[in-house]
PDB file of C-alpha atoms in Angstrom:
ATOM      1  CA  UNK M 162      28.337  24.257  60.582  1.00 43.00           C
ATOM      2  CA  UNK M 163      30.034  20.712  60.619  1.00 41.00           C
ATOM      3  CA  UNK M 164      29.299  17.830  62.158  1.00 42.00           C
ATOM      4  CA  UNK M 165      32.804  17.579  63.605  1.00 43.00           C
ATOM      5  CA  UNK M 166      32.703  20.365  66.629  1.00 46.00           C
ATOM      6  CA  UNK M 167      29.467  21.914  66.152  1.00 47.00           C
ATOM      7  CA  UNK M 168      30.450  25.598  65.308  1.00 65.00           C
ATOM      8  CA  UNK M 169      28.031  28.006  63.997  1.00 66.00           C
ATOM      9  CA  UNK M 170      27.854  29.784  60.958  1.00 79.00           C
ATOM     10  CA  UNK M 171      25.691  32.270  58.604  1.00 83.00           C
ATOM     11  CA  UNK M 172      24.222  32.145  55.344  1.00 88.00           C
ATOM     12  CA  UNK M 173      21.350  33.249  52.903  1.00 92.00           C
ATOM     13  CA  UNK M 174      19.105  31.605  50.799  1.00 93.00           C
ATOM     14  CA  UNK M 175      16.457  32.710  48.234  1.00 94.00           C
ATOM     15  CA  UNK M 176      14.399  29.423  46.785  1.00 94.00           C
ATOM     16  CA  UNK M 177      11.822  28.822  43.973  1.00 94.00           C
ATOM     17  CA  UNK M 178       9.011  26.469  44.820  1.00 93.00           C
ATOM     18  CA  UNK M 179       6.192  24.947  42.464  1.00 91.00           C
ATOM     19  CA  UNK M 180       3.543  22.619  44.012  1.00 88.00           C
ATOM     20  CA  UNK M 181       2.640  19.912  41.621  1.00 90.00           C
ATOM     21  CA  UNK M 182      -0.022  19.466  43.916  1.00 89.00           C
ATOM     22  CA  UNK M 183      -1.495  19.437  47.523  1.00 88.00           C
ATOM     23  CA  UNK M 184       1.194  16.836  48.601  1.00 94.00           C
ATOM     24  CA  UNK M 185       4.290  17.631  46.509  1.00 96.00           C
ATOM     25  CA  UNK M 186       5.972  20.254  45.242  1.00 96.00           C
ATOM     26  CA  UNK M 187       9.696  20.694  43.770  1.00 97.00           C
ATOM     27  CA  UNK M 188      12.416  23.482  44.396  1.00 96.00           C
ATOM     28  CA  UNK M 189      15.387  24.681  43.412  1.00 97.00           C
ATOM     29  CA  UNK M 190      17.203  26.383  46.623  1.00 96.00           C
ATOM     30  CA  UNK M 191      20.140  29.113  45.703  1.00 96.00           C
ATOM     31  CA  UNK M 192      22.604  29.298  49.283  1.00 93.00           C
ATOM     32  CA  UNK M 193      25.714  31.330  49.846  1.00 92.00           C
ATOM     33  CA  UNK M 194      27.474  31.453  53.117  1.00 88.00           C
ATOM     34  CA  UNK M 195      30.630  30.687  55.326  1.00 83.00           C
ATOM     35  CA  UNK M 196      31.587  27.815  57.406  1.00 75.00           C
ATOM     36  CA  UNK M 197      34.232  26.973  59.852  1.00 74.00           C
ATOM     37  CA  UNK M 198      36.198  23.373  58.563  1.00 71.00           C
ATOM     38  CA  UNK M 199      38.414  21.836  61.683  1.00 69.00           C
ATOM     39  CA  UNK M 200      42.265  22.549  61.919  1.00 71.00           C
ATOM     40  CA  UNK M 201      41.424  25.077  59.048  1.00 69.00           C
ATOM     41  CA  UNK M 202      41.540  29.113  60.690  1.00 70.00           C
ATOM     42  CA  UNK M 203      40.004  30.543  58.187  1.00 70.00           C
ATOM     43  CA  UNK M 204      36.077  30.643  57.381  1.00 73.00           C
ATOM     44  CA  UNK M 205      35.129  28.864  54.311  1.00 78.00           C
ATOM     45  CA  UNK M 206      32.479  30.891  51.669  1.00 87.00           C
ATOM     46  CA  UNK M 207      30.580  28.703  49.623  1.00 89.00           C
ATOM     47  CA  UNK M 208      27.610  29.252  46.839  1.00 94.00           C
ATOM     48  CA  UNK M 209      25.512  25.654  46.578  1.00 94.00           C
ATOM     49  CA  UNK M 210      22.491  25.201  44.424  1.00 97.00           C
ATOM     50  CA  UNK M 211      19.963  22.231  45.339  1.00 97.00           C
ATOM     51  CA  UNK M 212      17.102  20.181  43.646  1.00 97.00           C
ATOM     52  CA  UNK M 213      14.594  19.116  45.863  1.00 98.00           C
ATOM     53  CA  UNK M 214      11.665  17.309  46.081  1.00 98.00           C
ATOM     54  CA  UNK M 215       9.145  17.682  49.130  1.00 98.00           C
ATOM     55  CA  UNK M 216       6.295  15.917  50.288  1.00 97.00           C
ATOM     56  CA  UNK M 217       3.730  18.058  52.601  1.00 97.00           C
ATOM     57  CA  UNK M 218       0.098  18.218  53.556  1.00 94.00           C
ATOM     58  CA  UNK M 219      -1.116  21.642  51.423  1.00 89.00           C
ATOM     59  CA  UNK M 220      -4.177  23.105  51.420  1.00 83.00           C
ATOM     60  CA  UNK M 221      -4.820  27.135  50.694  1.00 76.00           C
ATOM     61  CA  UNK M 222      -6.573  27.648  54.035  1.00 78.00           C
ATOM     62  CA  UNK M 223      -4.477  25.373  56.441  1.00 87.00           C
ATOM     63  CA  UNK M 224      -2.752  27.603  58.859  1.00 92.00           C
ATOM     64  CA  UNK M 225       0.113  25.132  59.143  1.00 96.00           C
ATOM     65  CA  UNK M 226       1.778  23.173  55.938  1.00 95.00           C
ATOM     66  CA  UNK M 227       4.382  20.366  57.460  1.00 97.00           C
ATOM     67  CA  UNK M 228       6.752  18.713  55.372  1.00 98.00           C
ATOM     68  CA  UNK M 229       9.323  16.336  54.456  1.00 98.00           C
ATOM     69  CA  UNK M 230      12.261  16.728  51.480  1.00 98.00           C
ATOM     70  CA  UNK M 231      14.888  15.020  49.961  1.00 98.00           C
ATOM     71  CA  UNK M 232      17.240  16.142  47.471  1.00 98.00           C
ATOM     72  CA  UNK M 233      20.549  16.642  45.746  1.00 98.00           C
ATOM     73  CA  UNK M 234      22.834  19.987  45.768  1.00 97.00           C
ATOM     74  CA  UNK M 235      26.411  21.167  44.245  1.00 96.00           C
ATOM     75  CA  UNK M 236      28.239  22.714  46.528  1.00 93.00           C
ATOM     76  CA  UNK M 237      31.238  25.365  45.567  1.00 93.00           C
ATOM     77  CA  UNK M 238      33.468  26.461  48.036  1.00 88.00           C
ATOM     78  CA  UNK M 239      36.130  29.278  47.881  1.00 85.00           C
ATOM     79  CA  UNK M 240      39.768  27.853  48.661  1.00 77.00           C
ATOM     80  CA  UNK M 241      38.400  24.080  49.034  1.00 76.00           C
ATOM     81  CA  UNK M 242      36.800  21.213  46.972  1.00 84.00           C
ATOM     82  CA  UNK M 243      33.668  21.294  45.346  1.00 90.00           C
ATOM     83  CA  UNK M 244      31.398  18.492  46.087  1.00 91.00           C
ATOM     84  CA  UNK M 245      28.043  16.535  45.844  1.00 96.00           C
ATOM     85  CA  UNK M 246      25.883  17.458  48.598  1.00 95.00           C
ATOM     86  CA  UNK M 247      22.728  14.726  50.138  1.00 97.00           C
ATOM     87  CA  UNK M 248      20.184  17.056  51.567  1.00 97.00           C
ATOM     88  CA  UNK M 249      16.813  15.530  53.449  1.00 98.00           C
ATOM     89  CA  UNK M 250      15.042  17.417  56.184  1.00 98.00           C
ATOM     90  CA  UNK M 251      12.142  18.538  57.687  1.00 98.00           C
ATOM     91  CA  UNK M 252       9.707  22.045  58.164  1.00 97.00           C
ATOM     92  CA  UNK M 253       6.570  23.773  58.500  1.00 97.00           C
ATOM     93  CA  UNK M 254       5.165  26.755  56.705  1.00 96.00           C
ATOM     94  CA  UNK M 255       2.898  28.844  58.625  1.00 96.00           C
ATOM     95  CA  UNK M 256       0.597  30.955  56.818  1.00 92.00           C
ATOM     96  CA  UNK M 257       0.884  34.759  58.631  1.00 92.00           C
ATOM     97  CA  UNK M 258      -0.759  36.518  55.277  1.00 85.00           C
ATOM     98  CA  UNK M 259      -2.728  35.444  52.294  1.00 77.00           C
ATOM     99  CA  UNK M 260       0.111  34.474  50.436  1.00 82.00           C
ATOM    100  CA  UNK M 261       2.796  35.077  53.080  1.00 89.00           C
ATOM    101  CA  UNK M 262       4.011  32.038  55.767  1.00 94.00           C
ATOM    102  CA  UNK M 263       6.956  32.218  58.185  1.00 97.00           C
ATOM    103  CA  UNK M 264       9.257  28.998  57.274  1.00 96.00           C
ATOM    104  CA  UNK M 265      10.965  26.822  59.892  1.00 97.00           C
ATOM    105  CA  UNK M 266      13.097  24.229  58.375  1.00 97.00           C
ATOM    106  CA  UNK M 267      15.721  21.858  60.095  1.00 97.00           C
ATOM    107  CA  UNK M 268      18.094  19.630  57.282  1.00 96.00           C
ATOM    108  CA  UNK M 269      20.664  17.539  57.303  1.00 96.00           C
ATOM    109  CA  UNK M 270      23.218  17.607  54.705  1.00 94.00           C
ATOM    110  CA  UNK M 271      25.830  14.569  53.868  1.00 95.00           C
ATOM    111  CA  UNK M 272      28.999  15.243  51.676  1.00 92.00           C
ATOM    112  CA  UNK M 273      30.924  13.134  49.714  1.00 93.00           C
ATOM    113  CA  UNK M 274      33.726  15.659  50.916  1.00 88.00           C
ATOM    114  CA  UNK M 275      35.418  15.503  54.400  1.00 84.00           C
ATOM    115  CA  UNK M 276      34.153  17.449  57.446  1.00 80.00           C
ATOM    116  CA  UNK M 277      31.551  18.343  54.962  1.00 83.00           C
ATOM    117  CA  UNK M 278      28.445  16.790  57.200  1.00 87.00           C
ATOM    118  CA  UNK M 279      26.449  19.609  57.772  1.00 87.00           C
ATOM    119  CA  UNK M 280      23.437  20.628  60.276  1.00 90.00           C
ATOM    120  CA  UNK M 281      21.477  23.355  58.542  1.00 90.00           C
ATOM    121  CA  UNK M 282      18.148  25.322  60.861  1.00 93.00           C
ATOM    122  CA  UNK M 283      16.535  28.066  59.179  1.00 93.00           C
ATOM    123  CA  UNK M 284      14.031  30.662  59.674  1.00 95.00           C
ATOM    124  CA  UNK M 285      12.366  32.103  56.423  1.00 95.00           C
ATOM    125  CA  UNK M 286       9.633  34.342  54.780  1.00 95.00           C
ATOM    126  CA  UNK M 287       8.258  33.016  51.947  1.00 92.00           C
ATOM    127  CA  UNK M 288       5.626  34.667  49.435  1.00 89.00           C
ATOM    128  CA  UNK M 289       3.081  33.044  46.735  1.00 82.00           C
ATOM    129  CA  UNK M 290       3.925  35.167  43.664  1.00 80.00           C
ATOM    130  CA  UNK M 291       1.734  34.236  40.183  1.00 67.00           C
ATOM    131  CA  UNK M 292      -1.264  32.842  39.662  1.00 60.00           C
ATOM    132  CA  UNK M 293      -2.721  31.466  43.547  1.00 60.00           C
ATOM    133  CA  UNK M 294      -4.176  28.047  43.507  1.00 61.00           C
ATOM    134  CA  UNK M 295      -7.089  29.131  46.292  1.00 68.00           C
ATOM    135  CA  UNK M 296     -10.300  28.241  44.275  1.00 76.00           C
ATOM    136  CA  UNK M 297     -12.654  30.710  43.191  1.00 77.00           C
ATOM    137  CA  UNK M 298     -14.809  28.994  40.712  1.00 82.00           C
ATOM    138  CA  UNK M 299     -17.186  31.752  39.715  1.00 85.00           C
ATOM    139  CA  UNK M 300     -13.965  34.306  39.013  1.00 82.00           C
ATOM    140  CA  UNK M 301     -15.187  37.380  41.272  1.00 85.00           C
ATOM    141  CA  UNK M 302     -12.408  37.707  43.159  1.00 81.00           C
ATOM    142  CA  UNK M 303     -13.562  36.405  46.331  1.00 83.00           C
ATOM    143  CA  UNK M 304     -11.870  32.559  47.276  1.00 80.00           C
ATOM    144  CA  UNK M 305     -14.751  30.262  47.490  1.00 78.00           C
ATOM    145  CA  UNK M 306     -13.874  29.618  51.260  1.00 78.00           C
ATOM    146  CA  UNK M 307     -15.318  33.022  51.880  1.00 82.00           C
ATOM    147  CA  UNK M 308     -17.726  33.166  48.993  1.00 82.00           C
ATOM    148  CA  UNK M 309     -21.490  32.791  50.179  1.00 88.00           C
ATOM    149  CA  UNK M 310     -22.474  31.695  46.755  1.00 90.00           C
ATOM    150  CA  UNK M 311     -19.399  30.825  44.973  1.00 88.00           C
ATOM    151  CA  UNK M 312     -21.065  29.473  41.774  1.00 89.00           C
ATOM    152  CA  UNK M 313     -22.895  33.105  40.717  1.00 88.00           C
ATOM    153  CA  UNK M 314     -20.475  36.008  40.259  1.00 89.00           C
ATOM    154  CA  UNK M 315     -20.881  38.804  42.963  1.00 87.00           C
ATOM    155  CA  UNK M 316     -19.459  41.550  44.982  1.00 88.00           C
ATOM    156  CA  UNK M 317     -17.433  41.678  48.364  1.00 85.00           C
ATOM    157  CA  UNK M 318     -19.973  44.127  49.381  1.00 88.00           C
ATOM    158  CA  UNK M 319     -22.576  40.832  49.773  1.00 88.00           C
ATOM    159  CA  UNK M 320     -20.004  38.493  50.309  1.00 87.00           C
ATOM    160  CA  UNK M 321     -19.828  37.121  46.697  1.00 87.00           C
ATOM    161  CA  UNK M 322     -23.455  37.181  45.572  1.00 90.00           C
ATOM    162  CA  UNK M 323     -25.065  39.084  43.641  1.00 90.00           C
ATOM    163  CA  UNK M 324     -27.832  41.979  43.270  1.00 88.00           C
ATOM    164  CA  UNK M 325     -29.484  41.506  40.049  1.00 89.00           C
ATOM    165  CA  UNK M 326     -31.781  44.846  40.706  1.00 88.00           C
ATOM    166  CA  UNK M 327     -29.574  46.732  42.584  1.00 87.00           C
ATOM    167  CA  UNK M 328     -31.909  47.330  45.339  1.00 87.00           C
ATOM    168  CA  UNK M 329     -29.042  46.589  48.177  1.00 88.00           C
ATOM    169  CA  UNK M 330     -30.602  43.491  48.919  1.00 88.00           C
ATOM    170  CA  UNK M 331     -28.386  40.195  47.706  1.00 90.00           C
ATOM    171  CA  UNK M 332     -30.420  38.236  46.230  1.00 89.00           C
ATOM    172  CA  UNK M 333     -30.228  35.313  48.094  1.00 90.00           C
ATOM    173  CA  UNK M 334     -32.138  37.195  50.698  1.00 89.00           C
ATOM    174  CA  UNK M 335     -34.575  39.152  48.408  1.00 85.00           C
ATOM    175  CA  UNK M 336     -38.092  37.816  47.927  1.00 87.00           C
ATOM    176  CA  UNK M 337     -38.408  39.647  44.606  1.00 88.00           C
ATOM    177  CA  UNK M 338     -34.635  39.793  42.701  1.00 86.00           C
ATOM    178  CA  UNK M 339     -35.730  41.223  39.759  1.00 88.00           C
ATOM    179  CA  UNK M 340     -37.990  43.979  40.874  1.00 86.00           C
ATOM    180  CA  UNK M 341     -36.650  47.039  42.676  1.00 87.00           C
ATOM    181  CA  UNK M 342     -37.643  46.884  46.495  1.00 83.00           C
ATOM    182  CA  UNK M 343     -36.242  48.013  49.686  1.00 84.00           C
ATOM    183  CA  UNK M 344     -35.099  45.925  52.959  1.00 83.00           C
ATOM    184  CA  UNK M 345     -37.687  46.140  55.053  1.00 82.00           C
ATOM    185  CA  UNK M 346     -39.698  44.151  52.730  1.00 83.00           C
ATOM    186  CA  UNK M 347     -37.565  41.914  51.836  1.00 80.00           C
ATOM    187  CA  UNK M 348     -36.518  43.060  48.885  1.00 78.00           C
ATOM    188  CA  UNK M 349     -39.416  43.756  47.025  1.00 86.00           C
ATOM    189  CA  UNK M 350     -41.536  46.614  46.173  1.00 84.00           C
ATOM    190  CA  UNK M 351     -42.997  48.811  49.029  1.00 77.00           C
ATOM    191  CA  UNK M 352     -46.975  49.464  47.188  1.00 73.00           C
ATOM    192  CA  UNK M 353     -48.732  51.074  49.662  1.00 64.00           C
TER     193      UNK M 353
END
C-alpha cells in the first residue's frame, strides 16, 4: 500500500525473534510482496529485510504480550529503486498454545524513496521454537506455574511432587513418606 491513494496489496513474511528479556527483544523480519505505485499500471514486487528492536510487557503465562518497535529495513524492488526503509509500529501477541500466539501488528513505514510511505496491518502465527524461557527450576518437566512443589523433582501424575515410597500417595500429603502405606491412612502403613 502507499500513502498516496490508499490501495491494497499482499505480501508474506516469515521473522526471527530473540527476547533479551521480559521487555525487549530484537528481530530480523524477511517480507516479499507487491504494491501498487501511482501513475505506475503495473504492480511493483519487492523482497525487504528489517532490523528491529521492540519493547513489550513479556511474561510466559500472560495471555496477551503488547508491544512497541522501531527499526530499520532495505527494501528491493523489481523494476524500481531500492531504498532505506523507517519502520515503527505497534502489536499484540496472544498466546492460543503453549508456545503458539496469534500476532496482530499495525506499522508504519517511511521511505527515503517517493510514494514509498507505506501502511503495513498484519495478522500472524508465531511459534516458540528452542529452548522455552517458562521456569521450571527443579527440571521435571512441569513449568513451575503449574508445579505444586517446584523445588523437589516429581511427576505430572501428582502435579510435580514426588512419591518417595511409591505408595500413590505424594508426599506432601503422606503422613509417613518413607514407609509403604495406603490412602486411607494417609499414607502410612495399615497394622491392624
Amino acid at each position: 500500500p502507499n500513502s498516496v491513494d490508499a490501495s491494497i496489496t499482499n505480501g508474506l513474511e516469515a521473522s526471527y525473534r530473540r527476547n533479551i528479556n521480559d521487555y525487549f527483544a530484537v528481530s530480523i523480519p524477511l517480507r516479499g510482496g507487491f504494491y501498487d505505485i501511482p501513475n505506475d499500471i503495473n504492480n511493483r514486487n519487492f523482497f525487504s529485510i528489517d532490523g528491529i528492536l521492540r519493547g513489550q510487557l513479556y511474561s510466559p503465562t500472560a495471555t496477551f504480550v503488547p508491544y512497541v518497535f522501531g527499526g530499520i529495513g532495505y527494501v528491493v524492488e523489481s523494476g524500481g529503486p531500492s531504498s532505506t526503509q523507517i519502520p515503527a509500529g505497534i502489536g499484540t501477541d496472544i498466546k492460543i498454545g503453549q508456545f503458539s500466539y496469534l500476532n496482530i501488528q499495525a506499522e508504519y513505514r517511511v521511505s527515503q524513496e517517493a510514494l514509498r510511505d507505506n501502511l503495513v496491518l498484519g495478522l500472524g502465527y508465531s511459534y516458540k521454537l528452542g529452548k522455552t524461557d517458562i521456569p521450571d527450576s527443579d527440571q521435571d518437566g512441569i513449568p513451575d506455574y503449574e508445579d505444586a512443589c517446584p523445588q523437589i523433582a516429581g511427576t505430572a501424575e501428582f502435579n510435580g511432587c514426588k512419591d518417595s515410597d511409591g505408595d500413590g500417595v505424594p508426599d506432601p500429603q503422606d503422613t509417613c513418606p518413607n514407609q509403604i502405606g495406603t490412602v486411607d491412612s494417609g499414607g502410612c502403613p495399615d497394622n491392624d
